Tab-separated table of C-alpha atoms in Angstrom:
chain	number	residue	atom	x	y	z
A	1	MET	CA	42.313	-8.568	0.196
A	2	LYS	CA	38.737	-7.984	1.289
A	3	ASN	CA	35.538	-8.555	-0.672
A	4	ILE	CA	32.677	-6.385	0.584
A	5	VAL	CA	28.902	-6.629	0.297
A	6	VAL	CA	27.010	-3.334	0.554
A	7	VAL	CA	23.345	-3.530	1.558
A	8	GLY	CA	20.737	-1.044	2.746
A	9	SER	CA	19.669	-1.643	6.340
A	10	GLN	CA	16.307	0.145	6.065
A	11	TRP	CA	13.719	0.438	3.254
A	12	GLY	CA	16.250	1.495	0.630
A	13	ASP	CA	17.249	5.030	-0.416
A	14	GLU	CA	19.902	5.104	2.323
A	15	GLY	CA	22.558	6.676	0.100
A	16	LYS	CA	24.198	3.481	-1.168
A	17	GLY	CA	25.242	5.129	-4.429
A	18	LYS	CA	27.680	7.536	-2.820
A	19	ILE	CA	29.127	4.912	-0.480
A	20	VAL	CA	29.528	2.329	-3.245
A	21	ASP	CA	31.186	4.925	-5.449
A	22	TRP	CA	33.518	5.826	-2.592
A	23	LEU	CA	34.403	2.155	-2.040
A	24	SER	CA	34.708	1.406	-5.764
A	25	SER	CA	37.758	3.658	-5.927
A	26	GLU	CA	39.464	0.888	-3.913
A	27	ALA	CA	37.744	-2.084	-5.559
A	28	ASP	CA	38.659	-3.721	-8.857
A	29	VAL	CA	35.267	-5.286	-9.600
A	30	VAL	CA	31.736	-4.080	-8.728
A	31	VAL	CA	28.912	-6.658	-8.886
A	32	ARG	CA	25.171	-5.948	-8.875
A	33	PHE	CA	23.482	-9.101	-7.546
A	34	GLN	CA	19.670	-8.567	-7.320
A	35	GLY	CA	16.778	-6.298	-8.247
A	36	GLY	CA	16.125	-4.529	-11.509
A	37	HIS	CA	15.748	-1.004	-12.857
A	38	ASN	CA	13.246	-0.275	-10.100
A	39	ALA	CA	16.113	0.745	-7.822
A	40	GLY	CA	18.252	3.791	-8.442
A	41	HIS	CA	21.604	5.109	-7.249
A	42	THR	CA	22.506	8.775	-7.589
A	43	LEU	CA	26.223	9.593	-7.783
A	44	VAL	CA	27.704	13.097	-7.740
A	45	ILE	CA	31.275	13.131	-9.052
A	46	ASP	CA	33.165	16.342	-9.835
A	47	GLY	CA	29.874	18.190	-10.068
A	48	ILE	CA	28.349	15.711	-12.549
A	49	THR	CA	25.259	13.770	-11.458
A	50	TYR	CA	24.842	10.191	-12.641
A	51	LYS	CA	21.548	8.375	-12.079
A	52	LEU	CA	22.058	4.634	-12.370
A	53	ARG	CA	19.325	2.013	-12.340
A	54	LEU	CA	20.755	-1.255	-13.680
A	55	LEU	CA	24.407	-0.431	-14.162
A	56	PRO	CA	26.671	-1.010	-11.145
A	57	SER	CA	28.161	2.121	-9.599
A	58	GLY	CA	31.675	1.118	-10.678
A	59	ILE	CA	30.794	1.870	-14.301
A	60	VAL	CA	31.551	5.586	-13.852
A	61	ARG	CA	35.173	4.907	-12.844
A	62	LYS	CA	38.065	4.019	-15.128
A	63	ASN	CA	39.801	0.653	-14.910
A	64	LYS	CA	36.937	-0.983	-13.028
A	65	ILE	CA	34.958	-4.035	-14.140
A	66	SER	CA	31.198	-3.900	-13.594
A	67	ILE	CA	29.063	-7.034	-13.454
A	68	ILE	CA	25.295	-7.563	-13.629
A	69	GLY	CA	24.737	-10.919	-11.939
A	70	ASN	CA	22.270	-13.732	-12.517
A	71	GLY	CA	20.127	-12.501	-9.610
A	72	VAL	CA	19.229	-9.310	-11.487
A	73	VAL	CA	16.208	-9.021	-13.797
A	74	ILE	CA	16.965	-6.971	-16.923
A	75	ASP	CA	14.692	-4.941	-19.163
A	76	PRO	CA	16.827	-5.098	-22.337
A	77	TRP	CA	15.480	-1.842	-23.767
A	78	ALA	CA	15.865	0.041	-20.476
A	79	PHE	CA	19.395	-1.362	-20.244
A	80	ILE	CA	20.389	-0.049	-23.679
A	81	ASP	CA	18.825	3.340	-22.904
A	82	GLU	CA	20.846	3.550	-19.681
A	83	VAL	CA	24.063	2.583	-21.454
A	84	ASN	CA	23.475	5.285	-24.073
A	85	GLU	CA	22.634	7.832	-21.376
A	86	ILE	CA	25.815	7.161	-19.421
A	87	LYS	CA	27.923	7.177	-22.604
A	88	SER	CA	26.529	10.608	-23.466
A	89	LYS	CA	28.210	11.867	-20.265
A	90	GLY	CA	31.615	10.690	-21.433
A	91	ILE	CA	31.657	7.281	-19.713
A	92	SER	CA	33.033	4.311	-21.663
A	93	VAL	CA	30.844	1.186	-21.657
A	94	ASP	CA	32.024	-1.880	-23.566
A	95	GLU	CA	32.854	-5.581	-23.190
A	96	ASN	CA	36.068	-4.708	-21.349
A	97	ASN	CA	34.384	-3.026	-18.381
A	98	LEU	CA	30.857	-4.514	-18.308
A	99	ILE	CA	29.743	-8.143	-18.019
A	100	ILE	CA	26.169	-9.460	-17.908
A	101	SER	CA	25.374	-12.937	-16.615
A	102	GLU	CA	24.125	-15.216	-19.354
A	103	SER	CA	21.699	-16.616	-16.751
A	104	ALA	CA	19.999	-13.309	-15.914
A	105	THR	CA	16.232	-13.154	-16.469
A	106	LEU	CA	14.743	-10.655	-18.926
A	107	ILE	CA	11.859	-8.301	-18.150
A	108	LEU	CA	9.534	-8.254	-21.151
A	109	PRO	CA	6.617	-5.950	-22.091
A	110	PHE	CA	3.963	-8.357	-20.793
A	111	HIS	CA	5.647	-8.291	-17.366
A	112	ILE	CA	5.283	-4.512	-17.237
A	113	GLU	CA	1.638	-4.721	-18.334
A	114	MET	CA	0.899	-7.383	-15.706
A	115	ASP	CA	2.495	-5.213	-13.025
A	116	GLU	CA	0.245	-2.308	-14.020
A	117	ILE	CA	-2.897	-4.474	-14.287
A	118	ARG	CA	-2.423	-5.880	-10.791
A	119	GLU	CA	-1.628	-2.558	-9.130
A	120	ASP	CA	-4.628	-0.887	-10.743
A	121	ALA	CA	-6.920	-3.753	-9.753
A	122	ALA	CA	-5.683	-3.802	-6.136
A	123	GLY	CA	-7.140	-0.401	-5.210
A	124	ASN	CA	-6.404	0.367	-1.553
A	125	SER	CA	-4.514	-2.933	-1.222
A	126	LYS	CA	-1.832	-2.004	-3.776
A	127	ILE	CA	1.793	-2.757	-2.897
A	128	GLY	CA	3.191	0.444	-4.352
A	129	THR	CA	5.442	-1.136	-6.984
A	130	THR	CA	7.359	0.944	-9.534
A	131	ARG	CA	5.280	-0.737	-12.299
A	132	ARG	CA	8.413	-1.820	-14.129
A	133	GLY	CA	7.623	-5.537	-14.337
A	134	ILE	CA	10.086	-6.645	-11.667
A	135	GLY	CA	7.708	-8.886	-9.693
A	136	PRO	CA	6.138	-10.686	-12.679
A	137	ALA	CA	9.626	-11.326	-14.123
A	138	TYR	CA	10.778	-12.925	-10.861
A	139	GLU	CA	7.575	-14.979	-10.775
A	140	ASP	CA	8.410	-16.415	-14.188
A	141	LYS	CA	11.956	-17.133	-13.035
A	142	VAL	CA	10.726	-19.115	-10.039
A	143	GLY	CA	8.067	-20.746	-12.263
A	144	ARG	CA	10.870	-21.941	-14.600
A	145	ARG	CA	9.392	-20.273	-17.655
A	146	SER	CA	11.417	-17.045	-17.911
A	147	ILE	CA	13.429	-15.871	-20.913
A	148	ARG	CA	17.076	-15.531	-19.962
A	149	VAL	CA	19.909	-13.640	-21.651
A	150	ILE	CA	21.330	-16.865	-23.085
A	151	ASP	CA	17.978	-17.640	-24.763
A	152	LEU	CA	18.578	-14.742	-27.162
A	153	ILE	CA	21.358	-16.678	-28.874
A	154	SER	CA	19.000	-18.995	-30.795
A	155	GLU	CA	15.854	-17.957	-32.689
A	156	GLU	CA	14.451	-21.491	-32.520
A	157	ASN	CA	14.990	-21.709	-28.772
A	158	LEU	CA	13.605	-18.203	-28.213
A	159	ASP	CA	10.460	-19.104	-30.144
A	160	LYS	CA	9.841	-22.147	-27.924
A	161	ARG	CA	10.568	-20.231	-24.735
A	162	LEU	CA	8.144	-17.456	-25.708
A	163	ASP	CA	5.426	-20.016	-26.461
A	164	ASN	CA	5.921	-21.496	-23.008
A	165	VAL	CA	5.798	-18.231	-21.069
A	166	LEU	CA	2.884	-16.789	-23.043
A	167	ILE	CA	0.688	-19.849	-22.389
A	168	HIS	CA	0.854	-18.817	-18.739
A	169	HIS	CA	0.470	-15.060	-19.192
A	170	ASN	CA	-2.276	-15.195	-21.784
A	171	ALA	CA	-4.371	-17.507	-19.606
A	172	ILE	CA	-4.227	-14.885	-16.843
A	173	ARG	CA	-4.885	-12.039	-19.278
A	174	ARG	CA	-7.994	-13.798	-20.641
A	175	GLY	CA	-9.220	-14.362	-17.109
A	176	LEU	CA	-8.840	-10.643	-16.403
A	177	GLY	CA	-10.606	-9.709	-19.614
A	178	LYS	CA	-7.434	-8.358	-21.236
A	179	LYS	CA	-6.240	-8.814	-24.799
A	180	VAL	CA	-3.846	-11.746	-25.331
A	181	PHE	CA	-0.209	-10.874	-25.975
A	182	GLU	CA	1.011	-11.661	-29.506
A	183	LYS	CA	4.370	-13.364	-29.820
A	184	GLU	CA	5.724	-12.545	-33.287
A	185	ASN	CA	6.358	-8.813	-32.946
A	186	LEU	CA	8.027	-9.320	-29.555
A	187	LYS	CA	10.248	-12.048	-31.001
A	188	LYS	CA	11.357	-9.720	-33.804
A	189	GLU	CA	12.163	-6.956	-31.350
A	190	LEU	CA	14.137	-9.339	-29.112
A	191	LEU	CA	16.145	-10.717	-32.026
A	192	LYS	CA	16.853	-7.150	-33.097
A	193	ILE	CA	18.201	-6.113	-29.707
A	194	ALA	CA	19.893	-9.475	-28.956
A	195	PRO	CA	23.372	-8.576	-30.332
A	196	LYS	CA	23.475	-5.446	-28.158
A	197	ILE	CA	22.882	-7.588	-25.053
A	198	LEU	CA	24.831	-10.718	-25.954
A	199	ARG	CA	28.041	-8.761	-26.577
A	200	PHE	CA	28.282	-8.303	-22.785
A	201	SER	CA	27.184	-11.851	-21.883
A	202	GLN	CA	29.568	-14.217	-20.048
A	203	PRO	CA	29.405	-16.904	-17.340
A	204	VAL	CA	29.711	-14.568	-14.376
A	205	TRP	CA	30.434	-17.286	-11.809
A	206	LYS	CA	33.515	-18.258	-13.842
A	207	LYS	CA	34.719	-14.661	-14.171
A	208	ILE	CA	34.382	-14.065	-10.431
A	209	GLU	CA	36.436	-17.178	-9.741
A	210	GLU	CA	39.146	-15.828	-12.052
A	211	PHE	CA	39.094	-12.467	-10.304
A	212	LYS	CA	39.420	-14.162	-6.909
A	213	LYS	CA	42.502	-16.080	-8.087
A	214	GLU	CA	43.963	-12.788	-9.284
A	215	ASN	CA	43.373	-11.323	-5.778
A	216	LYS	CA	41.133	-8.598	-7.124
A	217	LYS	CA	38.996	-6.712	-4.615
A	218	ILE	CA	35.317	-7.345	-5.307
A	219	LEU	CA	32.497	-5.066	-4.193
A	220	PHE	CA	28.995	-6.599	-4.224
A	221	GLU	CA	26.294	-3.953	-4.580
A	222	GLY	CA	22.744	-4.529	-3.396
A	223	ALA	CA	19.605	-2.643	-4.383
A	224	GLN	CA	16.698	-1.503	-2.170
A	225	GLY	CA	16.996	-2.351	1.542
A	226	ILE	CA	16.699	-5.331	3.872
A	227	LEU	CA	13.225	-4.267	5.028
A	228	LEU	CA	12.082	-4.832	1.428
A	229	ASP	CA	13.468	-8.391	1.356
A	230	VAL	CA	10.807	-10.840	0.168
A	231	ASP	CA	11.470	-13.111	3.178
A	232	HIS	CA	12.582	-10.723	5.898
A	233	GLY	CA	10.895	-7.440	5.002
A	234	THR	CA	7.460	-5.960	5.684
A	235	TYR	CA	5.688	-8.595	3.572
A	236	PRO	CA	3.695	-8.209	1.351
A	237	PHE	CA	4.908	-4.593	0.995
A	238	VAL	CA	8.296	-5.756	-0.253
A	239	THR	CA	10.263	-6.190	-3.447
A	240	SER	CA	10.376	-9.548	-5.256
A	241	SER	CA	13.965	-10.531	-4.505
A	242	ASN	CA	16.168	-11.219	-1.502
A	243	THR	CA	17.986	-8.019	-0.565
A	244	VAL	CA	20.036	-9.477	2.320
A	245	ALA	CA	23.818	-9.817	2.070
A	246	SER	CA	23.805	-13.582	1.535
A	247	SER	CA	22.057	-12.961	-1.816
A	248	ALA	CA	25.367	-11.648	-3.117
A	249	ALA	CA	26.522	-15.269	-3.311
A	250	THR	CA	23.457	-16.721	-5.045
A	251	GLY	CA	22.937	-13.644	-7.205
A	252	SER	CA	26.405	-13.777	-8.690
A	253	GLY	CA	27.459	-17.414	-8.466
A	254	CYS	CA	30.209	-17.192	-5.874
A	255	GLY	CA	30.524	-19.036	-2.589
A	256	LEU	CA	29.821	-17.497	0.802
A	257	ASN	CA	33.537	-17.735	1.500
A	258	SER	CA	33.985	-15.004	-1.117
A	259	ILE	CA	32.416	-12.471	1.262
A	260	ASN	CA	34.677	-11.003	3.930
A	261	TYR	CA	32.771	-7.958	5.173
A	262	VAL	CA	29.164	-6.735	5.100
A	263	LEU	CA	28.590	-2.982	5.190
A	264	GLY	CA	25.098	-1.727	6.010
A	265	ILE	CA	24.172	1.693	4.667
A	266	THR	CA	21.950	3.435	7.206
A	267	LYS	CA	20.301	6.844	7.084
A	268	ALA	CA	20.437	8.998	10.239
A	269	TYR	CA	16.630	9.072	10.082
A	270	THR	CA	14.194	6.744	8.276
A	271	THR	CA	12.434	6.945	4.913
A	272	ARG	CA	10.151	4.725	2.910
A	273	VAL	CA	8.720	4.852	-0.626
A	274	GLY	CA	5.355	3.303	-1.422
A	275	GLU	CA	2.870	1.533	0.810
A	276	GLY	CA	3.323	-0.468	4.002
A	277	PRO	CA	4.011	-0.164	7.749
A	278	PHE	CA	6.283	2.630	9.023
A	279	PRO	CA	6.227	2.901	12.853
A	280	THR	CA	8.252	6.133	13.201
A	281	GLU	CA	6.678	8.012	10.279
A	282	LEU	CA	6.194	11.753	10.833
A	283	LYS	CA	3.176	13.287	9.132
A	284	ASP	CA	3.936	16.773	10.385
A	285	GLU	CA	6.251	19.728	9.805
A	286	ILE	CA	9.299	17.808	11.009
A	287	GLY	CA	8.579	15.060	8.482
A	288	ASN	CA	8.226	17.675	5.759
A	289	HIS	CA	11.474	19.315	6.888
A	290	LEU	CA	13.368	16.012	6.654
A	291	GLY	CA	11.956	15.412	3.172
A	292	GLU	CA	12.845	18.867	1.903
A	293	LYS	CA	16.271	19.084	3.552
A	294	GLY	CA	17.160	15.537	2.517
A	295	HIS	CA	15.794	15.902	-1.042
A	296	GLU	CA	13.731	12.794	-0.456
A	297	PHE	CA	12.466	11.954	-3.914
A	298	GLY	CA	13.036	8.598	-5.651
A	299	THR	CA	15.878	8.377	-8.191
A	300	VAL	CA	13.823	6.167	-10.516
A	301	THR	CA	10.227	7.313	-9.995
A	302	SER	CA	10.619	10.805	-8.428
A	303	ARG	CA	8.041	9.709	-5.857
A	304	LYS	CA	8.130	11.618	-2.572
A	305	ARG	CA	9.518	9.507	0.263
A	306	ARG	CA	7.783	9.169	3.603
A	307	CYS	CA	10.049	10.386	6.434
A	308	GLY	CA	10.381	9.583	10.137
A	309	TRP	CA	12.713	9.254	13.111
A	310	PHE	CA	15.570	6.741	13.194
A	311	ASP	CA	14.160	3.311	14.097
A	312	GLY	CA	16.868	1.561	16.101
A	313	VAL	CA	14.735	-1.554	16.616
A	314	LEU	CA	14.390	-2.119	12.874
A	315	VAL	CA	18.043	-1.440	12.097
A	316	ARG	CA	19.270	-3.693	14.903
A	317	GLN	CA	17.019	-6.441	13.520
A	318	THR	CA	18.245	-6.079	9.922
A	319	ILE	CA	21.846	-6.092	11.138
A	320	LYS	CA	21.300	-9.516	12.758
A	321	ILE	CA	19.413	-10.901	9.749
A	322	SER	CA	22.011	-9.795	7.207
A	323	GLY	CA	25.179	-10.339	9.229
A	324	ILE	CA	26.291	-6.718	8.991
A	325	HIS	CA	29.764	-5.985	10.357
A	326	GLY	CA	29.708	-2.192	10.188
A	327	ILE	CA	27.414	0.732	9.435
A	328	ALA	CA	27.911	3.666	7.084
A	329	LEU	CA	25.689	6.380	8.571
A	330	THR	CA	24.403	8.816	5.942
A	331	LYS	CA	22.645	12.205	5.838
A	332	LEU	CA	23.577	13.241	9.373
A	333	ASP	CA	23.618	16.850	8.137
A	334	VAL	CA	19.866	16.718	7.401
A	335	LEU	CA	19.257	16.805	11.178
A	336	ASP	CA	21.367	19.944	11.758
A	337	GLU	CA	18.496	22.400	12.291
A	338	LEU	CA	16.260	20.337	14.598
A	339	ASP	CA	15.661	21.340	18.230
A	340	GLU	CA	15.011	17.762	19.341
A	341	ILE	CA	15.754	14.375	17.791
A	342	ASN	CA	14.106	11.071	18.676
A	343	LEU	CA	15.542	7.551	18.476
A	344	CYS	CA	13.127	4.593	18.553
A	345	VAL	CA	14.409	2.066	21.128
A	346	ALA	CA	11.352	-0.217	21.542
A	347	TYR	CA	7.727	-0.706	20.516
A	348	GLU	CA	4.510	-0.952	22.433
A	349	LEU	CA	2.014	-3.512	21.127
A	350	ASN	CA	-1.309	-4.184	22.835
A	351	GLY	CA	-0.045	-2.568	26.027
A	352	LYS	CA	3.197	-4.591	26.147
A	353	LYS	CA	6.713	-3.430	25.313
A	354	ILE	CA	8.566	-5.499	22.690
A	355	ASP	CA	12.145	-5.252	21.379
A	356	TYR	CA	11.662	-6.527	17.810
A	357	PHE	CA	9.527	-5.861	14.727
A	358	PRO	CA	6.813	-8.551	14.500
A	359	ALA	CA	6.131	-10.507	11.285
A	360	SER	CA	2.351	-9.976	11.237
A	361	VAL	CA	1.296	-7.032	9.064
A	362	GLU	CA	-1.538	-6.272	11.481
A	363	ASP	CA	0.959	-6.050	14.358
A	364	GLN	CA	3.408	-4.030	12.237
A	365	LEU	CA	0.694	-1.468	11.579
A	366	ASN	CA	-0.277	-1.297	15.255
A	367	VAL	CA	3.100	-1.035	17.017
A	368	LYS	CA	3.773	2.301	18.698
A	369	PRO	CA	7.372	3.565	18.873
A	370	VAL	CA	9.014	4.178	22.245
A	371	TYR	CA	11.500	7.032	21.909
A	372	LYS	CA	14.690	8.174	23.573
A	373	LYS	CA	15.028	11.945	23.155
A	374	PHE	CA	18.171	13.903	22.283
A	375	GLU	CA	18.872	17.611	22.108
A	376	GLY	CA	19.575	18.859	18.601
A	377	TRP	CA	23.042	20.278	17.913
A	378	LYS	CA	21.708	23.266	15.951
A	379	SER	CA	24.953	23.732	14.039
A	380	LYS	CA	26.358	22.729	10.682
A	381	THR	CA	27.815	19.249	10.153
A	382	GLN	CA	27.768	19.403	6.350
A	383	GLY	CA	31.213	18.776	4.899
A	384	ILE	CA	32.879	17.730	8.184
A	385	LYS	CA	35.538	15.055	7.597
A	386	ARG	CA	36.730	14.226	11.165
A	387	PHE	CA	34.611	12.743	13.945
A	388	ASP	CA	36.258	14.992	16.532
A	389	ASP	CA	35.047	18.043	14.592
A	390	LEU	CA	31.375	17.112	14.945
A	391	PRO	CA	29.284	19.085	17.453
A	392	GLU	CA	29.246	17.388	20.864
A	393	LYS	CA	25.500	16.717	20.716
A	394	ALA	CA	25.878	15.128	17.275
A	395	LYS	CA	28.576	12.833	18.688
A	396	ILE	CA	26.225	11.854	21.518
A	397	TYR	CA	23.479	10.959	19.018
A	398	VAL	CA	25.834	8.934	16.799
A	399	LYS	CA	27.292	7.060	19.772
A	400	ALA	CA	23.784	6.308	21.086
A	401	ILE	CA	22.847	4.768	17.734
A	402	GLU	CA	26.032	2.701	17.694
A	403	GLU	CA	25.435	1.412	21.213
A	404	PHE	CA	21.796	0.536	20.606
A	405	ILE	CA	22.244	-1.279	17.275
A	406	GLU	CA	25.248	-3.164	18.715
A	407	THR	CA	27.349	-2.548	15.602
A	408	LYS	CA	30.247	-0.241	14.891
A	409	ILE	CA	29.620	2.857	12.766
A	410	SER	CA	32.507	2.682	10.304
A	411	SER	CA	31.838	5.933	8.449
A	412	ILE	CA	29.587	8.995	8.503
A	413	SER	CA	28.441	10.846	5.403
A	414	THR	CA	27.972	14.599	5.826
A	415	SER	CA	26.884	15.560	2.283
A	416	PRO	CA	26.175	13.929	-1.110
A	417	GLU	CA	29.758	14.679	-2.173
A	418	ARG	CA	32.108	11.708	-2.025
A	419	LYS	CA	34.829	13.686	-0.247
A	420	ASP	CA	32.514	14.669	2.622
A	421	THR	CA	32.890	11.416	4.555
A	422	ILE	CA	34.217	10.717	8.036
A	423	LEU	CA	36.129	7.421	7.804
A	424	ILE	CA	36.313	5.660	11.153
A	425	GLN	CA	37.102	2.147	9.930
A	426	ASP	CA	38.153	1.102	6.401
A	427	PRO	CA	35.873	-1.814	5.348
A	428	PHE	CA	38.623	-3.208	3.105
A	429	ASN	CA	40.996	-3.332	6.092
A	430	PRO	CA	38.845	-3.480	9.239
């Protein structure tokens, strides 16, 4: 039995939803271990499109258990809206197939307001957040003042916890000339929604241990991408959680020995949403073509994604940082019509060639990509299900990526449909 962690190896939006859905047909349990409703997965199953934000991808399949781990931050009202939305499409969601960690932190209205206040005040220095309160909620978690799911069980405890967190937030709000946040109405609203959240609440670490003893296959699902990791990404243009594979352990309460295989989802080109460095970005017709052909708009925000050539230096670096065993290459078909395709194999910084992405933001903004050029295959790869059936020039490009990033490509996605996947190596049985 193999337990798999799925992470994005770029800046997110690599197509994790389809791959996780594909893998969840083999898994028994799907665990979401970090992030919030700022990250979205789009699944297309039998012609029906599901857009998930908080719910793990396994929720759309029968006889699967979905878990929201302690590493996730949860907007309780957004959660209920998403549950109702998915139920309206005929999907069952109840205590038998969904578990929420009792230790998960809640995103509250003052977190969302603080996110908006900071972004608006930052001007040209804004991070480009989704303004959903993710960062401020994680700040409160680290500051040991957050409201957690388990705090909803007692009105007396909730009252004390709200007093504690609002002392902090209202001091900042006063300093920024904003109106203080009143507690009583929020407390009423939380107590009102509490039963709808608590019905799913369990000690997730204990449930995972039970599932391990029962030899169930567990799939750990990450959000965003490694380049948005708060430690290892393009700081400060990052998310507020750790997106690397090892976070699956801390974000769900299982040991590292629970993880057997790490799968990195990697787009055949590169995209980024929001602000921050992007060495291979294309601000020309080719970039526009990639965006249009790849339907590069955010699942959650509908923001247009920035597009560029595949950055092998970045992907090789994230593979080492996250301990990735194999790559699922997605959206190869988006490149079908291009005459020439470039692969970034190094950077030039201050006249010197370097083989890694530096930590300094100033250096990240100044590196120049060094490209290896490939002829385009100029033929259709969409829907191909066997590697041998790919055009020869597409095979050359894929093999060049595999050689440069020093990691096996275990599958290739040739359309958003789950069935259109070339399986080279089964992650559950590598």
